[in-house]
PDB file of C-alpha atoms and ligand atoms in Angstrom:
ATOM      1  CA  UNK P   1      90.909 -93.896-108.637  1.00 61.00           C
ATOM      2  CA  UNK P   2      87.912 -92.329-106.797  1.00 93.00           C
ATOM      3  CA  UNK P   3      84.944 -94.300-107.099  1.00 95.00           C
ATOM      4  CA  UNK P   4      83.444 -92.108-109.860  1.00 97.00           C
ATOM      5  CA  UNK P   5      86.450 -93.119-112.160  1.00 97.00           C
ATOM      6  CA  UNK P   6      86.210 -96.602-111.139  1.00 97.00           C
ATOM      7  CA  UNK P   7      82.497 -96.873-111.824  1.00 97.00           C
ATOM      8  CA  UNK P   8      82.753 -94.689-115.220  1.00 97.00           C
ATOM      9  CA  UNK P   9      85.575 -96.667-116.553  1.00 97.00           C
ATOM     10  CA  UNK P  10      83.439-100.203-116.046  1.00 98.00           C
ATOM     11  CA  UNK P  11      80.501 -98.906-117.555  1.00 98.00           C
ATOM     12  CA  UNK P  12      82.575 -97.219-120.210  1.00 97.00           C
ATOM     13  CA  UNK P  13      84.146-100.710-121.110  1.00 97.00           C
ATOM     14  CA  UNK P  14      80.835-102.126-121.605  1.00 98.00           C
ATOM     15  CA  UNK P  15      79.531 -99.244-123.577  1.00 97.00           C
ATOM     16  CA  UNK P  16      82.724 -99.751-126.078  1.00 94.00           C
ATOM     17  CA  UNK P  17      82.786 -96.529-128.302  1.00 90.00           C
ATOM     18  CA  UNK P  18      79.746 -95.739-127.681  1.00 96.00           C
ATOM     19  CA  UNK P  19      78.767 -92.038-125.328  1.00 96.00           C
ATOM     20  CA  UNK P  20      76.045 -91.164-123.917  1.00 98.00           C
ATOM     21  CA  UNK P  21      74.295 -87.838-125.081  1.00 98.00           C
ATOM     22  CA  UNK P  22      71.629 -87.840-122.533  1.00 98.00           C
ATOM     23  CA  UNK P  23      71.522 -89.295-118.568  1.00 98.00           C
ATOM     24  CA  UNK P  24      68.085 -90.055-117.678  1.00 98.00           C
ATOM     25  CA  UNK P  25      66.626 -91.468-113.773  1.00 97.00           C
ATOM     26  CA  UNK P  26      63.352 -93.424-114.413  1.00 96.00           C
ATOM     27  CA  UNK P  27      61.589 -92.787-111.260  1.00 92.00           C
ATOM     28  CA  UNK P  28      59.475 -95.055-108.704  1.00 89.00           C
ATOM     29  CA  UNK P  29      56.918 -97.484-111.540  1.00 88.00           C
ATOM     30  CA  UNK P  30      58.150 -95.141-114.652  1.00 92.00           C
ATOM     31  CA  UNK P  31      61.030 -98.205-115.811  1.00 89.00           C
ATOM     32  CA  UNK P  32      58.720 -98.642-118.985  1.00 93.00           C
ATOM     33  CA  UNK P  33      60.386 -96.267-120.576  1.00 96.00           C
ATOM     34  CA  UNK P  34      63.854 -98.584-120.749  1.00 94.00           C
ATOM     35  CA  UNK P  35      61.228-100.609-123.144  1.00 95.00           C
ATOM     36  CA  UNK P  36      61.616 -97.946-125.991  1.00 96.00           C
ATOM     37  CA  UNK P  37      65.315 -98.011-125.843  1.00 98.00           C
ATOM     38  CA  UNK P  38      66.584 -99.624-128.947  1.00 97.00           C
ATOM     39  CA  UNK P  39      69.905-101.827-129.204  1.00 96.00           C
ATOM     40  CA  UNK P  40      69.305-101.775-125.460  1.00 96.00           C
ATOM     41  CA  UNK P  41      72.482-102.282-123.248  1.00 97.00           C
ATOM     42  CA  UNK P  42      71.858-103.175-119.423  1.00 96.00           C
ATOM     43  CA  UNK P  43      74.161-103.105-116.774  1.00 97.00           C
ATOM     44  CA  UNK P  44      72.859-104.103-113.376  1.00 95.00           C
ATOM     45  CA  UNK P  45      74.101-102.282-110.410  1.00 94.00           C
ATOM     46  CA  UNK P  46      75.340-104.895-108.262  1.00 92.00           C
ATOM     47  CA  UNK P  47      78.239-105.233-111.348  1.00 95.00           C
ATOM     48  CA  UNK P  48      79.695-101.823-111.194  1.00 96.00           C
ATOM     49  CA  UNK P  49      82.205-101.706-108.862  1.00 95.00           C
ATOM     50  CA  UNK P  50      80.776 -99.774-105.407  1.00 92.00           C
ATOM     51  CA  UNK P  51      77.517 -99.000-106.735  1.00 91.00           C
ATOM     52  CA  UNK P  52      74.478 -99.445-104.053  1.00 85.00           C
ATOM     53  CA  UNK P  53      72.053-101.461-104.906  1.00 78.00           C
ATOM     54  CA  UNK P  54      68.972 -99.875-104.796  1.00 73.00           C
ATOM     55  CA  UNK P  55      66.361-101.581-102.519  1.00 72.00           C
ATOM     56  CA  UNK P  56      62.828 -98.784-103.638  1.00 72.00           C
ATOM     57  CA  UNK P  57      59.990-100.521-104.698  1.00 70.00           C
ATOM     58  CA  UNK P  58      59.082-100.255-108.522  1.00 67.00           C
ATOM     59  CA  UNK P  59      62.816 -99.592-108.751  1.00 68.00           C
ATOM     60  CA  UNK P  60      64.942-102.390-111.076  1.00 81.00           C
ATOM     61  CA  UNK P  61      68.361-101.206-110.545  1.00 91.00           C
ATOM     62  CA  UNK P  62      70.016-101.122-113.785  1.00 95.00           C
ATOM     63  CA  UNK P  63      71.685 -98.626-116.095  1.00 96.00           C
ATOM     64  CA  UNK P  64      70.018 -98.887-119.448  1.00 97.00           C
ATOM     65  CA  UNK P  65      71.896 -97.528-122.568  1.00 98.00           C
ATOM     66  CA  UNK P  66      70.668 -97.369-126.138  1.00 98.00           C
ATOM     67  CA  UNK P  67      68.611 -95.369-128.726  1.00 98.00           C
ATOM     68  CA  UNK P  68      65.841 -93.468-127.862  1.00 98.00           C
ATOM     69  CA  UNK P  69      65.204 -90.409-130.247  1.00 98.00           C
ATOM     70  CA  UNK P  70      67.783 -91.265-132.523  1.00 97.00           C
ATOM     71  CA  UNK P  71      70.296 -90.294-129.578  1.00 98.00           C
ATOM     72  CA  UNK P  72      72.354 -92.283-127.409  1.00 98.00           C
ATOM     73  CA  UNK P  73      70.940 -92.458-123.962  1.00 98.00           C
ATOM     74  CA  UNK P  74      71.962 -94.047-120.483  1.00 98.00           C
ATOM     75  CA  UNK P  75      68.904 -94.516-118.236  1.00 98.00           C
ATOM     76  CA  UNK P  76      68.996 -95.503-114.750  1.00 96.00           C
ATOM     77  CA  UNK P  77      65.897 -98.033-114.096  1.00 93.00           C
ATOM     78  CA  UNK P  78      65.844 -97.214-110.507  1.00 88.00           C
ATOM     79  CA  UNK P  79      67.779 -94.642-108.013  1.00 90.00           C
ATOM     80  CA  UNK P  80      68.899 -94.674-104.804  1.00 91.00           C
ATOM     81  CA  UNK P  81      67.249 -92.231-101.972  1.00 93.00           C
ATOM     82  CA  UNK P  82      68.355 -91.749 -98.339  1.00 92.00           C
ATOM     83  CA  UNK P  83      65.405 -92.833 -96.982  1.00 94.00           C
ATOM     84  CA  UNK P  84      67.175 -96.498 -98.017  1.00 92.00           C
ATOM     85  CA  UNK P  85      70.269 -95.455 -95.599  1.00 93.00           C
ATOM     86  CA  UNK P  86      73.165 -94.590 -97.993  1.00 93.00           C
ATOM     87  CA  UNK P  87      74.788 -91.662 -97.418  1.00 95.00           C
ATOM     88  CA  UNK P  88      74.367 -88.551 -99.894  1.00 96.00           C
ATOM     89  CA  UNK P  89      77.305 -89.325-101.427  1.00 95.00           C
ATOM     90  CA  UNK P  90      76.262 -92.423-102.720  1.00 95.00           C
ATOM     91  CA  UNK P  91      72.471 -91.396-103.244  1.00 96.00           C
ATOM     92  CA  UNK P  92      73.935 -89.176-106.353  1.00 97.00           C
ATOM     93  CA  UNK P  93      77.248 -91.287-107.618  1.00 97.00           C
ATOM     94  CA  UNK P  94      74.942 -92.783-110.364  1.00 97.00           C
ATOM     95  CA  UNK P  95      74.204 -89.581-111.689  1.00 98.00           C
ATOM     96  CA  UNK P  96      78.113 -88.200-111.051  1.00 98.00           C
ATOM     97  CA  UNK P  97      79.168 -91.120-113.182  1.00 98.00           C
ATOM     98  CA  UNK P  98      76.920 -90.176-116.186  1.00 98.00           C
ATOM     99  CA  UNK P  99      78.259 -86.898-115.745  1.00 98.00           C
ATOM    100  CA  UNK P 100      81.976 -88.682-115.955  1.00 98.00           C
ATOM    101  CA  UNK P 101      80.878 -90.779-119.037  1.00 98.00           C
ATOM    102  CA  UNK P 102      79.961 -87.317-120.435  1.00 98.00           C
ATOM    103  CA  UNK P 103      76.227 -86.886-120.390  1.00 98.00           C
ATOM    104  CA  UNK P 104      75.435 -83.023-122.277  1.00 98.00           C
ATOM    105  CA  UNK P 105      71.646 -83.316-120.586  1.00 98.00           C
ATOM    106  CA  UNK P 106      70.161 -84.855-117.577  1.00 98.00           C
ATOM    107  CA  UNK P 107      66.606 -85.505-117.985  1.00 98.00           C
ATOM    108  CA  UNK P 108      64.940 -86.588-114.328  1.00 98.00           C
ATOM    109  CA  UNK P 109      61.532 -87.969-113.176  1.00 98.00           C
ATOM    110  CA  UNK P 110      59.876 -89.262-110.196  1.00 97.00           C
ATOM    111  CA  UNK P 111      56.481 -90.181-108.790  1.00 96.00           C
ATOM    112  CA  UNK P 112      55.102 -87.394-106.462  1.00 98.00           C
ATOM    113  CA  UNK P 113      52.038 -86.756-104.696  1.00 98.00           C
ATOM    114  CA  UNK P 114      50.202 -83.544-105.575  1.00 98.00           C
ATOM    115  CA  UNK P 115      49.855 -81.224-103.131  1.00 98.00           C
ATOM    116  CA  UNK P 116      48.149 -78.090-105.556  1.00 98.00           C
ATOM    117  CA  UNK P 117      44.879 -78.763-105.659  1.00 97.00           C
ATOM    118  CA  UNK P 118      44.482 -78.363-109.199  1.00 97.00           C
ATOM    119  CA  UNK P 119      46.954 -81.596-110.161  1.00 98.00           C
ATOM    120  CA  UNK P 120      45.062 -85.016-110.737  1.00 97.00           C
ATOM    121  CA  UNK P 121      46.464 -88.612-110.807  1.00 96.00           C
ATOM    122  CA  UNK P 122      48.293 -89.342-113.834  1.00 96.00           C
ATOM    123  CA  UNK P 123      49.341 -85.707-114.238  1.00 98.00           C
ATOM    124  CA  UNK P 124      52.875 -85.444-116.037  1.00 98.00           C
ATOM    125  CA  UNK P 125      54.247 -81.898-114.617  1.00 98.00           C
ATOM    126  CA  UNK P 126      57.461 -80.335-115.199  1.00 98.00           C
ATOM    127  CA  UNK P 127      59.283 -78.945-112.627  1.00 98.00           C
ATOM    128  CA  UNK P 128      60.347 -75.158-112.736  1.00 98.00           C
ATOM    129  CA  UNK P 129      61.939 -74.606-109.322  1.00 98.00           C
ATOM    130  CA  UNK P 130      62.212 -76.790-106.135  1.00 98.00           C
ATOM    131  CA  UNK P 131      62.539 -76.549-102.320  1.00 98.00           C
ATOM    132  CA  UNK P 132      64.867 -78.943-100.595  1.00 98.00           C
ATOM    133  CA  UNK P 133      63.913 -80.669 -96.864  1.00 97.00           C
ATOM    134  CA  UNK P 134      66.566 -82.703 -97.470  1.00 97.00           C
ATOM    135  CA  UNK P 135      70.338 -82.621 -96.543  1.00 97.00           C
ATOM    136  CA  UNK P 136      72.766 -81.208 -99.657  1.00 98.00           C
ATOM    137  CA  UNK P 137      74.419 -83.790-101.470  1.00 98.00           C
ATOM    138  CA  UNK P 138      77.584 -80.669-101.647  1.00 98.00           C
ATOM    139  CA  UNK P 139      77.757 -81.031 -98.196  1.00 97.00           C
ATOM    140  CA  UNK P 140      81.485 -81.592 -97.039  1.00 97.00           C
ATOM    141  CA  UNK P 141      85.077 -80.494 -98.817  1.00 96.00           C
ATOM    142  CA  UNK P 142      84.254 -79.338-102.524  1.00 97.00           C
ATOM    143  CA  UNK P 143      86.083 -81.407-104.968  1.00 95.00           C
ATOM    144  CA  UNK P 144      86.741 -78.840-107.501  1.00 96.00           C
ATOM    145  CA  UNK P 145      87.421 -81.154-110.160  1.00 96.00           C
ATOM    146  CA  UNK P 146      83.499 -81.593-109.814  1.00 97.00           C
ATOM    147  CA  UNK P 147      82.066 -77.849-109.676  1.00 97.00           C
ATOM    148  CA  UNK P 148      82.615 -75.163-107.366  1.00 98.00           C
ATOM    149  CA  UNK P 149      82.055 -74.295-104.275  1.00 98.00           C
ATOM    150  CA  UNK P 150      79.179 -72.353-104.369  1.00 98.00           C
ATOM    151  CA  UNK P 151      77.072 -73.435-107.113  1.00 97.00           C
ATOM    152  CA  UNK P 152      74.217 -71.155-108.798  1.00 97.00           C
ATOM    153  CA  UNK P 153      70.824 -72.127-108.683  1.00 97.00           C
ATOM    154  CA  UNK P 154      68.864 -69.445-110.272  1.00 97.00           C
ATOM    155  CA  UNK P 155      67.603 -71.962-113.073  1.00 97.00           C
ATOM    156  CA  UNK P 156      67.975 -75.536-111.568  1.00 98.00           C
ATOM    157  CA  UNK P 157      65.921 -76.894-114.248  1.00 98.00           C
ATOM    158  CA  UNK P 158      66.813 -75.657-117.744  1.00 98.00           C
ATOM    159  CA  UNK P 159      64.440 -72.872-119.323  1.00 98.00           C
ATOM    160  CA  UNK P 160      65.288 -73.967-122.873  1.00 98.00           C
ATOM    161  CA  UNK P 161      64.586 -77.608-122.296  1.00 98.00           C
ATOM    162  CA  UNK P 162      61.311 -76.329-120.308  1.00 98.00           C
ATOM    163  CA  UNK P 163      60.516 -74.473-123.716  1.00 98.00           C
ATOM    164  CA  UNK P 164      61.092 -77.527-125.493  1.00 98.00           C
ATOM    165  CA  UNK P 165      58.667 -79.981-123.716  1.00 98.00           C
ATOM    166  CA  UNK P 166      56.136 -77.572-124.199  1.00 98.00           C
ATOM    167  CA  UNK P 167      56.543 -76.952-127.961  1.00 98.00           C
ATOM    168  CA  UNK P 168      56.693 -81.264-128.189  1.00 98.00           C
ATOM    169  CA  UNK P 169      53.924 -82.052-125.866  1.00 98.00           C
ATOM    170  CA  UNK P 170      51.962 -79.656-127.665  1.00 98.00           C
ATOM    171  CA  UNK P 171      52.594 -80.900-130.923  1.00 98.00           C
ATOM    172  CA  UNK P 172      51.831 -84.872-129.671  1.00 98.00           C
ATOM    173  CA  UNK P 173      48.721 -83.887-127.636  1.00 98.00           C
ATOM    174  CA  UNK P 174      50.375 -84.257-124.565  1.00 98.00           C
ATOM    175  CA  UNK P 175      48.750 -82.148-121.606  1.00 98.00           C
ATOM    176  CA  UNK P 176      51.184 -80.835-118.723  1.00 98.00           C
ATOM    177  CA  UNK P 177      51.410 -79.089-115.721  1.00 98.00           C
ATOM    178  CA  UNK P 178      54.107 -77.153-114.584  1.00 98.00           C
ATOM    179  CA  UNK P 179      54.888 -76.335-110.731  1.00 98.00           C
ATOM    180  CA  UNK P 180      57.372 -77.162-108.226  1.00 99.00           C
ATOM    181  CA  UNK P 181      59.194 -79.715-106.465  1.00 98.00           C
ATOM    182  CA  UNK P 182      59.649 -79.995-102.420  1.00 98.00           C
ATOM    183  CA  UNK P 183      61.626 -82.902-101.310  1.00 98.00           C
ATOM    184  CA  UNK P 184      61.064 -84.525 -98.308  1.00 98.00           C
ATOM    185  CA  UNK P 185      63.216 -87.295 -96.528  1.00 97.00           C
ATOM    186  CA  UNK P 186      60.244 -89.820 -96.412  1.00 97.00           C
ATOM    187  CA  UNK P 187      59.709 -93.071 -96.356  1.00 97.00           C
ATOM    188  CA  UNK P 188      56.588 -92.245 -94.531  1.00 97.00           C
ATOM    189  CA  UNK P 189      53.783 -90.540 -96.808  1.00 97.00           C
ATOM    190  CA  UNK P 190      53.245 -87.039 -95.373  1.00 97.00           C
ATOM    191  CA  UNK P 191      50.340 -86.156 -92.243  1.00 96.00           C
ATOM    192  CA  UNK P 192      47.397 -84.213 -93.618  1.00 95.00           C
ATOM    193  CA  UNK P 193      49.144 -81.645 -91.788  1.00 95.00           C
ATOM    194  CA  UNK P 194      52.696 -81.712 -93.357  1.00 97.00           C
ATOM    195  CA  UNK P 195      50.651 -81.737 -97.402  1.00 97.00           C
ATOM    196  CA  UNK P 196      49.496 -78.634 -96.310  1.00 97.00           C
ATOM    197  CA  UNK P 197      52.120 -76.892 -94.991  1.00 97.00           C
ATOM    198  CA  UNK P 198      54.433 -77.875 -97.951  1.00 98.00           C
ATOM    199  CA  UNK P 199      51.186 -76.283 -99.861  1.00 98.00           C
ATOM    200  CA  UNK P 200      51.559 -72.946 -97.757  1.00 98.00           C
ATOM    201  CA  UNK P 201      55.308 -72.454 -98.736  1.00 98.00           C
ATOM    202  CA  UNK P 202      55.039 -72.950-101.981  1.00 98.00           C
ATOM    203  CA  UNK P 203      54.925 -76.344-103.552  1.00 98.00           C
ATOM    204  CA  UNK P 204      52.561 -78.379-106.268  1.00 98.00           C
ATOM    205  CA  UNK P 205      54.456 -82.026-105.763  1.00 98.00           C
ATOM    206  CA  UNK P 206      55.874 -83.779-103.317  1.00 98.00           C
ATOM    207  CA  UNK P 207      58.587 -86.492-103.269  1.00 98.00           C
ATOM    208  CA  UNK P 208      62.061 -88.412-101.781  1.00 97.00           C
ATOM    209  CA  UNK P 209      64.456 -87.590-104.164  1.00 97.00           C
ATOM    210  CA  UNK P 210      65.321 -85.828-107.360  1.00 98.00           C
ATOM    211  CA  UNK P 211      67.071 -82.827-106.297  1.00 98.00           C
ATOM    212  CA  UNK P 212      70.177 -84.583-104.790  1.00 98.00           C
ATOM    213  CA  UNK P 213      71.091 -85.530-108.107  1.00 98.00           C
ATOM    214  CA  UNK P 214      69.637 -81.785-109.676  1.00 98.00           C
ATOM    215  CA  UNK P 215      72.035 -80.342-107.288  1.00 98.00           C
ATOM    216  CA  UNK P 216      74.999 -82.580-108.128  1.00 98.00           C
ATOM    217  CA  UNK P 217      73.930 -82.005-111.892  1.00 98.00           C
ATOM    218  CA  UNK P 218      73.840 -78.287-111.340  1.00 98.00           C
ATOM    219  CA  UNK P 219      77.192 -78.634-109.978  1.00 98.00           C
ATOM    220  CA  UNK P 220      78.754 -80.074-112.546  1.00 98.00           C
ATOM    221  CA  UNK P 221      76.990 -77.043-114.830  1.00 98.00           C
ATOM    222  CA  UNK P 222      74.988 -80.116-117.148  1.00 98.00           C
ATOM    223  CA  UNK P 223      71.237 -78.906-118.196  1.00 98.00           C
ATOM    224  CA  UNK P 224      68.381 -80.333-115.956  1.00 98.00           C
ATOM    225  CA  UNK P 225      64.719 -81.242-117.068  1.00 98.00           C
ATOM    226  CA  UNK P 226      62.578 -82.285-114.359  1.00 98.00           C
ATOM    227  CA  UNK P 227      59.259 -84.043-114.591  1.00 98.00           C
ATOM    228  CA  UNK P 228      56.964 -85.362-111.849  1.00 98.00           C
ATOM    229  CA  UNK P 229      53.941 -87.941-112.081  1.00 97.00           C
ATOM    230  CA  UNK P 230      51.027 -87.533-110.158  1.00 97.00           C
ATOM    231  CA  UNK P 231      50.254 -90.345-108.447  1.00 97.00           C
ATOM    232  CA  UNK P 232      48.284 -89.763-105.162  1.00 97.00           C
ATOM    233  CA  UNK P 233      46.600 -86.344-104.153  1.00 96.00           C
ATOM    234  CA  UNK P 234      46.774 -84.298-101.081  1.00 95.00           C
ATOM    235  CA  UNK P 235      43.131 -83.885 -99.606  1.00 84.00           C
ATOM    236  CA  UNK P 236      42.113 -81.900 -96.812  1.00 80.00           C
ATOM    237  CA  UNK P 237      38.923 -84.284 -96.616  1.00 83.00           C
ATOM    238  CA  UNK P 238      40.191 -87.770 -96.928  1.00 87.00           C
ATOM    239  CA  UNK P 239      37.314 -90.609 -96.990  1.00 87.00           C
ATOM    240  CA  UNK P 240      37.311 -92.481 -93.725  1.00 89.00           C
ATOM    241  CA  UNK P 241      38.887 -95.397 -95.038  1.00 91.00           C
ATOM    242  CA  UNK P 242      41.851 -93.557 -97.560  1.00 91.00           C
ATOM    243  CA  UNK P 243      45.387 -94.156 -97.397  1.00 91.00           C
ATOM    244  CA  UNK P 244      48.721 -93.524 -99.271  1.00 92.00           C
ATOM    245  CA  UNK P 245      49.569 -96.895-100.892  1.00 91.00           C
ATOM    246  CA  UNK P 246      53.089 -97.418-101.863  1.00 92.00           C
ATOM    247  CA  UNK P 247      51.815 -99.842-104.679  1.00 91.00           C
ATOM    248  CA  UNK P 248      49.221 -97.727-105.929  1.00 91.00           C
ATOM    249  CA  UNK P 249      52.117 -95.170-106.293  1.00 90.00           C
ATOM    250  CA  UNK P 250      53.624 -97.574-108.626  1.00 91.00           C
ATOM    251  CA  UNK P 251      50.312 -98.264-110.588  1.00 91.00           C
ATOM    252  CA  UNK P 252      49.783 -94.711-111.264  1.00 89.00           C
ATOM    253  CA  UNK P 253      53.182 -94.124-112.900  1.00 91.00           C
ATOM    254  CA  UNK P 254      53.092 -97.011-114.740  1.00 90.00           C
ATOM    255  CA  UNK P 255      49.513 -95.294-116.245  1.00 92.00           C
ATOM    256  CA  UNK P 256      51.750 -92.288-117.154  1.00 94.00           C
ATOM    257  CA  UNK P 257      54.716 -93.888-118.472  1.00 95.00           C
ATOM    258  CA  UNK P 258      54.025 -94.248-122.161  1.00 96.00           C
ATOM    259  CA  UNK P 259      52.574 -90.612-122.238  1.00 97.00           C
ATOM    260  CA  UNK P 260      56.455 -89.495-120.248  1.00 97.00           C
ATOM    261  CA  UNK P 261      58.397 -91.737-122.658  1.00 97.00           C
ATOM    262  CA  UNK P 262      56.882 -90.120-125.781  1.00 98.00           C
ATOM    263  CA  UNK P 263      57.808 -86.373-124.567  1.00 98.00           C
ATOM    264  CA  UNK P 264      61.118 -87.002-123.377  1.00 98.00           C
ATOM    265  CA  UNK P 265      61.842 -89.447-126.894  1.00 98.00           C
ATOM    266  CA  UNK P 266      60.463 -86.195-128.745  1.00 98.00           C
ATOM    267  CA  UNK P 267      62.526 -84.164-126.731  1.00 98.00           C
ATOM    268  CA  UNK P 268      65.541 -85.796-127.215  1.00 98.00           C
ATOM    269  CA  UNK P 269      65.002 -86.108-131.076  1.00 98.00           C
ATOM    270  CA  UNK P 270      65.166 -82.289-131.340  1.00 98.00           C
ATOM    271  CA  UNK P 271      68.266 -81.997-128.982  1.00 97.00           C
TER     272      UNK P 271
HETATM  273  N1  HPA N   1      54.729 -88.046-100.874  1.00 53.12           N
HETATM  274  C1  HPA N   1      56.027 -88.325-101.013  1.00 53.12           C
HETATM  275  N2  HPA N   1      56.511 -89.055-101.999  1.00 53.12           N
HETATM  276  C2  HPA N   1      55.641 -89.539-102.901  1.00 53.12           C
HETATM  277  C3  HPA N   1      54.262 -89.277-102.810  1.00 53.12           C
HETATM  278  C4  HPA N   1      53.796 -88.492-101.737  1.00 53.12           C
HETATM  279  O1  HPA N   1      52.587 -88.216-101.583  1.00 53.12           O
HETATM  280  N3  HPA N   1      53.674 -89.906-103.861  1.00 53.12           N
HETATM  281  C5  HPA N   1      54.678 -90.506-104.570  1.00 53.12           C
HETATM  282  N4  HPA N   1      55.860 -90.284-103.991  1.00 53.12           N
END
């Protein structure tokens, strides 16, 4: 067995006959969510069988399963990124096993810094499109069994689910943003310079992961909805004194989680 099986087939053991409907990666201080999940099942990490460990600040490392909108979810409270030194491969495994376990949607967030001027701290924004500094997870042999070689990625993040957080945020007085993604390797925060430039080609967040496990998601042909929090912003005219603060990254989310959990619980009722 590969280690996709072998992962799957523990977690699917401790999940009984119960399937998740929905996968869904809490990103960097957004782990409150996990607190709305009913009958809550958690699985750390370092008990599935070669699963890394993920070492991120703000990150738990944990599948969570259980209720949230009256669906059957499987959270992961904290991902792994290559800035932490694993290997693509293993950067999107947790994802490829919800995909094994059967997942129909893949709902995906992270903490970002916002590089269009007109995004604020504490911004939720979902993500129509991103651009990719950062090596493909697809690189090597395909394994067919997965998705093909050449995957489409016209729509990376689902137009119908996009639809959908719009009509639900709308209807709980949630305000969002929509733009797109550029990932970068980090760990370091980006130069004045680099914000910018990522500005110039095109993008309105910034962040170290998320699309290695869009494009293994894509790959596999499941839905994607992507959804960034604003937690820093890219100045051109910094005070004196200002810098990026991994822990005030984690603050921030944690401002925005309640406001994330109740779209994506509303979302996932009307799946
Ligand atoms: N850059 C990269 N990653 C991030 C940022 C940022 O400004 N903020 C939160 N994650």
């Amino acid at each position: 067995m590969d280690s996709i099986s072998q992962a799957a087939s523990f977690v699917r053991s401790v999940l009984k006959e119960r399937r998740p409907i929905v996968g869904i990666v809490l990103g960097s201080g957004l782990g409150k969510l996990s607190e709305s999940i009913g009958d809550r099942v958690e699985i750390p990490y370092k008990y599935i069988p070669g699963f890394p460990v993920s070492t991120a600040i703000g990150h738990k490392g944990a599948f969570v399963a259980g209720t949230l909108g009256g669906k059957y979810v499987l959270a992961m409270q904290g991902r792994i990124h290559s800035y932490e030194g694993y290997p693509m491969e293993m950067v999107v495994l947790p994802a490829r096993v919800m995909a094994a376990l059967g997942i129909r949607y893949f709902f995906v967030s992270n903490a970002a810094g916002g590089v269009n001027y007109d995004f604020r701290i504490g911004d939720l924004v979902i993500l129509r499109d991103h651009i990719s500094m950062i090596p493909n997870p697809l690189i090597g042999p395909n394994r067919d069994e997965l998705g093909p070689r050449f995957p489409d990625m016209t729509r990376p993040y689902d137009p119908a689910l996009i639809a959908l957080a719009k009509k639900v945020a709308e209807a709980k007085g949630i305000s969002l943003r929509e733009g797109v993604y550029l990932a970068d390797t980090g760990p370091c925060y980006e130069t004045p310079a680099e914000y910018s430039f990522y500005r110039t080609v095109g993008a309105d967040a910034v962040g170290m992961s998320t699309v290695p496990e869009v494009i293994a998601m894509r790959h596999a042909g499941i839905p994607v909805f992507g959804m960034s929090v604003i937690t820093n912003e890219a100045h051109d005219d910094y005070a004196e004194d200002f810098e990026n603060n991994g822990d005030e990254v984690i603050a921030a989310a944690d401002l925005a989680a309640d406001r994330m959990t109740a779209l994506f619980a509303g979302m996932i009722e009307a799946l």
